[in-house]
XYZ file of C-alpha atoms in Angstrom:
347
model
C 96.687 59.244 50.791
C 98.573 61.878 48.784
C 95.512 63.789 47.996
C 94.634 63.930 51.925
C 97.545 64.969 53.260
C 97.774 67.951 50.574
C 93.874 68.836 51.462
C 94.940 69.485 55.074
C 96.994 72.495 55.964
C 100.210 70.683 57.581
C 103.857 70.511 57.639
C 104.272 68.201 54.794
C 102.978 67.861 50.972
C 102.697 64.482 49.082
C 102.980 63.022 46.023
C 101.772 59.703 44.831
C 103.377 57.405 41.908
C 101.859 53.882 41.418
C 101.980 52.349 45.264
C 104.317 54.975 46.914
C 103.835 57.945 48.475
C 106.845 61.167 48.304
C 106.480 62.841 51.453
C 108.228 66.467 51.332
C 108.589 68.952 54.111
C 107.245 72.827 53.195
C 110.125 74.204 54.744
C 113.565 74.116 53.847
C 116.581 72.907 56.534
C 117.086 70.330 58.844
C 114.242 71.197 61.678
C 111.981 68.184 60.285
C 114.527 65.865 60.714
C 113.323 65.574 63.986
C 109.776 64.532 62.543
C 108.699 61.027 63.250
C 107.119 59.057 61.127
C 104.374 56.755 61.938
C 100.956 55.377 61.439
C 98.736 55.884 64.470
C 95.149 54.834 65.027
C 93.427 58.450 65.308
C 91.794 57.751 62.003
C 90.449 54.410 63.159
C 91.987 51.336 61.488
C 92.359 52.779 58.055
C 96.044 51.891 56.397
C 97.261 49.842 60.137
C 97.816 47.097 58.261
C 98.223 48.080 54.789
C 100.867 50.726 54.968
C 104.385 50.816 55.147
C 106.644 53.259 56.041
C 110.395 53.090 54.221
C 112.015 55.113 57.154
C 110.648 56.622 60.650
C 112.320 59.978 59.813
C 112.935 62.216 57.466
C 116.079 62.588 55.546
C 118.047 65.626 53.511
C 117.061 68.622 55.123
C 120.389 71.190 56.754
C 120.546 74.356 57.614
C 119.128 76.746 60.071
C 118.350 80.423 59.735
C 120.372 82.816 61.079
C 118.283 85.563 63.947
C 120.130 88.489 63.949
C 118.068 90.660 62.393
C 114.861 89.268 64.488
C 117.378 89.933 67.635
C 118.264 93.427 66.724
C 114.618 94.590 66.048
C 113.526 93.517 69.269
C 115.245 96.638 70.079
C 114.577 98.016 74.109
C 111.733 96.355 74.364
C 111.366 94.067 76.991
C 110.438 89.864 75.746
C 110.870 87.753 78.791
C 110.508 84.738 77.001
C 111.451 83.449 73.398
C 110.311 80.627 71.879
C 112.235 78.935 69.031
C 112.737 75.123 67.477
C 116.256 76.379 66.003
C 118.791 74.675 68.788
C 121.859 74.259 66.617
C 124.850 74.573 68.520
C 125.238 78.282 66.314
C 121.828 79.259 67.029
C 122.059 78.811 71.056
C 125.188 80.311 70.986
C 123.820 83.479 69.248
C 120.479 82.968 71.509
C 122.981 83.002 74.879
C 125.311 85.860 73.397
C 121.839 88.069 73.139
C 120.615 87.050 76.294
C 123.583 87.742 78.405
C 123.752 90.876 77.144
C 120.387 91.918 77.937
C 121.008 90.885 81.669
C 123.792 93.435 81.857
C 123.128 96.460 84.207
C 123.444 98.567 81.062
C 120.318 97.128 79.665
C 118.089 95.207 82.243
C 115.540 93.814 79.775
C 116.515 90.273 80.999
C 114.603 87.478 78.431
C 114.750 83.907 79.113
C 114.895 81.215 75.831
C 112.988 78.329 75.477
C 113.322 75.897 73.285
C 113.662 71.913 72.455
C 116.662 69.210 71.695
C 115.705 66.465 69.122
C 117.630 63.107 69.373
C 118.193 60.255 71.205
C 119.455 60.034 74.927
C 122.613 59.660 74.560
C 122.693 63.110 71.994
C 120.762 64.931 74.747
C 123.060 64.086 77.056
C 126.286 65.515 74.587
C 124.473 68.850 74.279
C 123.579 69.378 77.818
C 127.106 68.344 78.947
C 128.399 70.899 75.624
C 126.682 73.955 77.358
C 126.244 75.959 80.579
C 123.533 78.408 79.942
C 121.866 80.599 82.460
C 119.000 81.751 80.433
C 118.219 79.054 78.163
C 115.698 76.150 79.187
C 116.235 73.568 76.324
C 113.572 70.391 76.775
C 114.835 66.565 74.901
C 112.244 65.191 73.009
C 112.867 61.891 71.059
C 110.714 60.614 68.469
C 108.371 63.890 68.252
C 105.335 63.296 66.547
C 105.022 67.220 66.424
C 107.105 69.632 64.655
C 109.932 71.196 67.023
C 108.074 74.394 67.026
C 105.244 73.185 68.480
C 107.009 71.719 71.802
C 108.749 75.130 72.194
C 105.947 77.262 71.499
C 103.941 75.017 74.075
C 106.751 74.929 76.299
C 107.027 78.890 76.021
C 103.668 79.643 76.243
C 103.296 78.214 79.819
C 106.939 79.708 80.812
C 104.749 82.928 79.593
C 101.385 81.914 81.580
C 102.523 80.856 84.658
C 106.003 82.860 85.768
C 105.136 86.628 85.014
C 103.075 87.627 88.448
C 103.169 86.141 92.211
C 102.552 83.784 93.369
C 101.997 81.998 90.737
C 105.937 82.647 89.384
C 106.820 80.878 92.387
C 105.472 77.450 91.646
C 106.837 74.866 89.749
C 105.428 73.742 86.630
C 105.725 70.293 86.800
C 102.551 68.477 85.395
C 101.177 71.417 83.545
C 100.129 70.113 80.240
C 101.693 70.983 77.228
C 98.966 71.914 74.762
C 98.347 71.659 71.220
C 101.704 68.515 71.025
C 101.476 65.053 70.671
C 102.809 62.569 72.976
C 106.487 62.030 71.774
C 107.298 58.176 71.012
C 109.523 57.453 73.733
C 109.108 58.786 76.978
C 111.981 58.048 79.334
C 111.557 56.872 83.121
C 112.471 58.127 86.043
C 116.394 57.406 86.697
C 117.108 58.439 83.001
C 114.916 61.809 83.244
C 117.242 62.710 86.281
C 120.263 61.735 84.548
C 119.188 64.242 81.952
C 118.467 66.468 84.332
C 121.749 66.499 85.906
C 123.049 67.200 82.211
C 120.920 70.297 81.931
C 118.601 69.138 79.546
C 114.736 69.865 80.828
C 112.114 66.981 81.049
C 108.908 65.901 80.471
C 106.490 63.103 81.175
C 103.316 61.851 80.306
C 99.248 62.474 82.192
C 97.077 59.319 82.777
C 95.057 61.050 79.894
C 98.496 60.098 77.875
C 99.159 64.181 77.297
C 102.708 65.690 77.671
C 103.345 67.729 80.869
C 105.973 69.161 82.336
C 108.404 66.956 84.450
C 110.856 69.548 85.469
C 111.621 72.750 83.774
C 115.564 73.796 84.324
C 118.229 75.721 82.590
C 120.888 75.268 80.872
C 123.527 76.254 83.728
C 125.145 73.742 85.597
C 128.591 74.982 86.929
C 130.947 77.626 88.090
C 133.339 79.387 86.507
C 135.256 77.072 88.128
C 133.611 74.262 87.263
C 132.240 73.803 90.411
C 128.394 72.265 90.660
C 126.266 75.398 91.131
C 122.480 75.312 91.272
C 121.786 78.516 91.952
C 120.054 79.467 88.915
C 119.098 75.729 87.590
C 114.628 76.275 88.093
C 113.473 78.270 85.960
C 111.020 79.830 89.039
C 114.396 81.781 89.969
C 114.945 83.580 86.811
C 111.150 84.884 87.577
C 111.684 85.487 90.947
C 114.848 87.576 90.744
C 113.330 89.519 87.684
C 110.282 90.197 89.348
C 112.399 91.591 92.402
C 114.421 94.246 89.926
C 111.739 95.401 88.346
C 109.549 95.886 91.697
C 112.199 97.590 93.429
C 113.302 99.596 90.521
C 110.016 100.807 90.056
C 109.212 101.075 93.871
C 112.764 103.368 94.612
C 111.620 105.339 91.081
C 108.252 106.053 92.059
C 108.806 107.394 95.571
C 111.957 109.509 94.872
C 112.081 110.761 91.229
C 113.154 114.076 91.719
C 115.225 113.723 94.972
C 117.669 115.622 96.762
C 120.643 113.292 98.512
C 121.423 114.014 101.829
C 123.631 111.756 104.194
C 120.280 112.549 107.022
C 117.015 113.844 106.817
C 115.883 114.198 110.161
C 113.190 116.969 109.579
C 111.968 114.880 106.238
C 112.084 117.462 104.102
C 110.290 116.944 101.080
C 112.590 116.887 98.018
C 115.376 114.971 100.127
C 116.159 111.889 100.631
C 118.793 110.131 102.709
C 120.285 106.502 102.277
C 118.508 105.245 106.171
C 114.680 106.292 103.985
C 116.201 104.439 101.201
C 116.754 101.505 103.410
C 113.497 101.749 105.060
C 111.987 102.035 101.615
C 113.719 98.485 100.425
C 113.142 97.068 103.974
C 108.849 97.769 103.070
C 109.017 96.705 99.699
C 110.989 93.375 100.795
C 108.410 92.735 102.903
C 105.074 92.674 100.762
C 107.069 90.849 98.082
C 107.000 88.171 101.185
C 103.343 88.415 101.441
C 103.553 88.347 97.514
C 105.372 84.805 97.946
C 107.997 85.505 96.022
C 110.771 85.923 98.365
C 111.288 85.625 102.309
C 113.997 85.619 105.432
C 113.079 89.131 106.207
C 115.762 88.699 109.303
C 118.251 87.463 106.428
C 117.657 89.712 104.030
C 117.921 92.689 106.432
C 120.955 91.683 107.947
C 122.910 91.780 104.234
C 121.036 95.570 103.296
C 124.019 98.084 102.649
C 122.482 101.495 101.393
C 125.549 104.247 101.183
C 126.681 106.963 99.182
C 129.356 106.211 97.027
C 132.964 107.345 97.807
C 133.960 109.228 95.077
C 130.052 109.871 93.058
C 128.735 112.138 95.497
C 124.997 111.544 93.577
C 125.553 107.990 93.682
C 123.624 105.949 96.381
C 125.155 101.748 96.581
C 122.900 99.550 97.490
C 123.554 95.512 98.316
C 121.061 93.260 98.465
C 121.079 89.481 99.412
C 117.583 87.992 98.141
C 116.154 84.456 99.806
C 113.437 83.256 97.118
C 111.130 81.143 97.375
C 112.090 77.900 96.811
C 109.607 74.718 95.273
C 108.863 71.551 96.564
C 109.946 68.911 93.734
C 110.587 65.893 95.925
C 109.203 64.804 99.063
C 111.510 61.947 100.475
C 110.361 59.465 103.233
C 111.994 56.490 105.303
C 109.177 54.296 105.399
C 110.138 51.055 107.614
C 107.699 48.356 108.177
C 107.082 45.704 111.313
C 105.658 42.799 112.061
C 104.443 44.564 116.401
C 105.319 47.556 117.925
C 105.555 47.317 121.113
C 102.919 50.012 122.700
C 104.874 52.458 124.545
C 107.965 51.952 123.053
């Protein structure tokens, strides 16, 4: 056994004295903690019945690394999504801290993590209810028989996939498969997915196949600053949506005036100038093919909430407010479905 699992190029290495078998992770800290242990049948019957395990974990691992210097040499490049298995209560709060500060109008490079809890239901419920993040999507997995890394890379790699161009960022992801990771041990039903759900803790569920898709993919963010149930920017799709928006308008508004003249009117549309009603008229296009897009819509809406002015005191300084209606996804479908014995025609 020891000489197999050292022939194959996995997480683990093995030694063997008389009947037992030292199992030792490669890596240092406490990410394979959340390794399960267990004999399954993909070899056939080999070692079902002859094998015993002395624990379904593994023990004595702690510590995760710190990504500073990984955050800093992203630089001003733009990474919508990071995947990581570090989600120590130190590394999400250094992950959030980064993130939130790329979201700023100073820096607009926006970045959404992704990443997975490892621990029973009751410990996924402590960290969801422990955090509040906007731009963190953090899936609970119990009894993983992959490494961490491998749900989050899977997890990121559809994030990646499926929410960077319309209208496919509009969809929701649930039942995509997540390739490349086993089935986790337990996979929890229905009410106590939504009561993670509710805790901001992302879900998944199993295919008839028996592969691990998607149930729902959320945030982090639950409430207020008030503490006030908020689910504005709970679905992931949103995040998508709303950078998608910024960066077509920015690039729209860029593109058709870079080298502008402000005037408060341009009747004779001279070229070169540029008042705030073509700016408007300008957003008012653009809004519309990003509803043929399918990534927003409520033209009406969305019109009625347009403010384009020159500021009061910035006399080169053009305001604009916008009130965006995305696209929303259809997650549940609820019916009242009430039987009888006759019904009367007619009645």
């Amino acid at each position: 056994i020891a000489v197999a699992i050292n022939d194959h190029d996995v997480e683990v290495t093995a030694t063997s004295a008389l009947a037992d078998v030292t199992i030792t992770c490669v890596h240092k800290g406490d990410l394979f903690i959340s390794l399960t242990l267990e004999i399954t049948k993909d070899e056939g019957d080999v070692g079902k019945n002859t094998l015993t395990l002395s624990g379904d974990k593994l023990t004595g691992g702690n510590g995760y690394p710190d990504e500073t210097v990984g955050f800093i040499n992203l630089a001003e490049d733009e990474y919508d999504y990071q995947a990581t298995p570090f989600s120590s209560t130190t590394n999400l709060d250094r992950m959030r801290d980064f993130l939130d500060a790329r979201w700023q109008y100073n820096q607009q490079k926006f970045g959404h993590c992704v990443t997975t809890h490892h621990g029973n239901f009751g410990e996924h419920v402590a960290v969801g209810l422990a955090r509040n993040d906007k731009y963190i999507t953090n899936m609970g997995v119990s009894n993983g028989l992959s490494p961490a890394w491998t749900y989050a890379a899977a997890l990121g790699a559809i994030f990646a996939t499926h929410l960077g161009t319309p209208p496919e960022l509009s969809r929701p992801l649930q039942t995509l498969v997540m390739k490349g990771c086993r089935l986790p041990g337990k996979v929890y039903d229905l009410t106590e997915r939504n009561s993670l759900l509710y805790d901001g803790i992302a879900t998944f569920n199993k295919n008839p196949n028996g592969q691990m898709t998607i149930d729902r993919a959320i945030t982090m963010y639950r409430l207020t600053d008030t503490d006030n149930p908020d689910a504005s920017w709970l679905d992931v799709n949103t995040l998508a949506q709303m950078v998608y928006f910024v960066r077509f308008m920015k690039g729209r508004l860029a593109g058709k005036f870079p080298r502008s003249a402000l005037v408060n009117v341009n009747p004779n549309n001279i070229a070169g100038q540029v008042s705030p009603p073509q700016i408007k008229r300008e957003i008012e296009q653009g809004y519309l093919k990003l509803i043929n897009l399918g990534v927003v819509e409520n033209f009406g809406g969305f019109n009625k909430g347009l403010s384009v002015k020159r500021d009061d005191t910035d006399s080169n300084r053009v305001n604009i407010e916008m009130d965006v209606d995305v696209v929303n996804q259809l997650i549940v479908m609820a019916a009242v479905v009430t039987s009888h014995l006759q019904i009367e025609e007619g009645a």
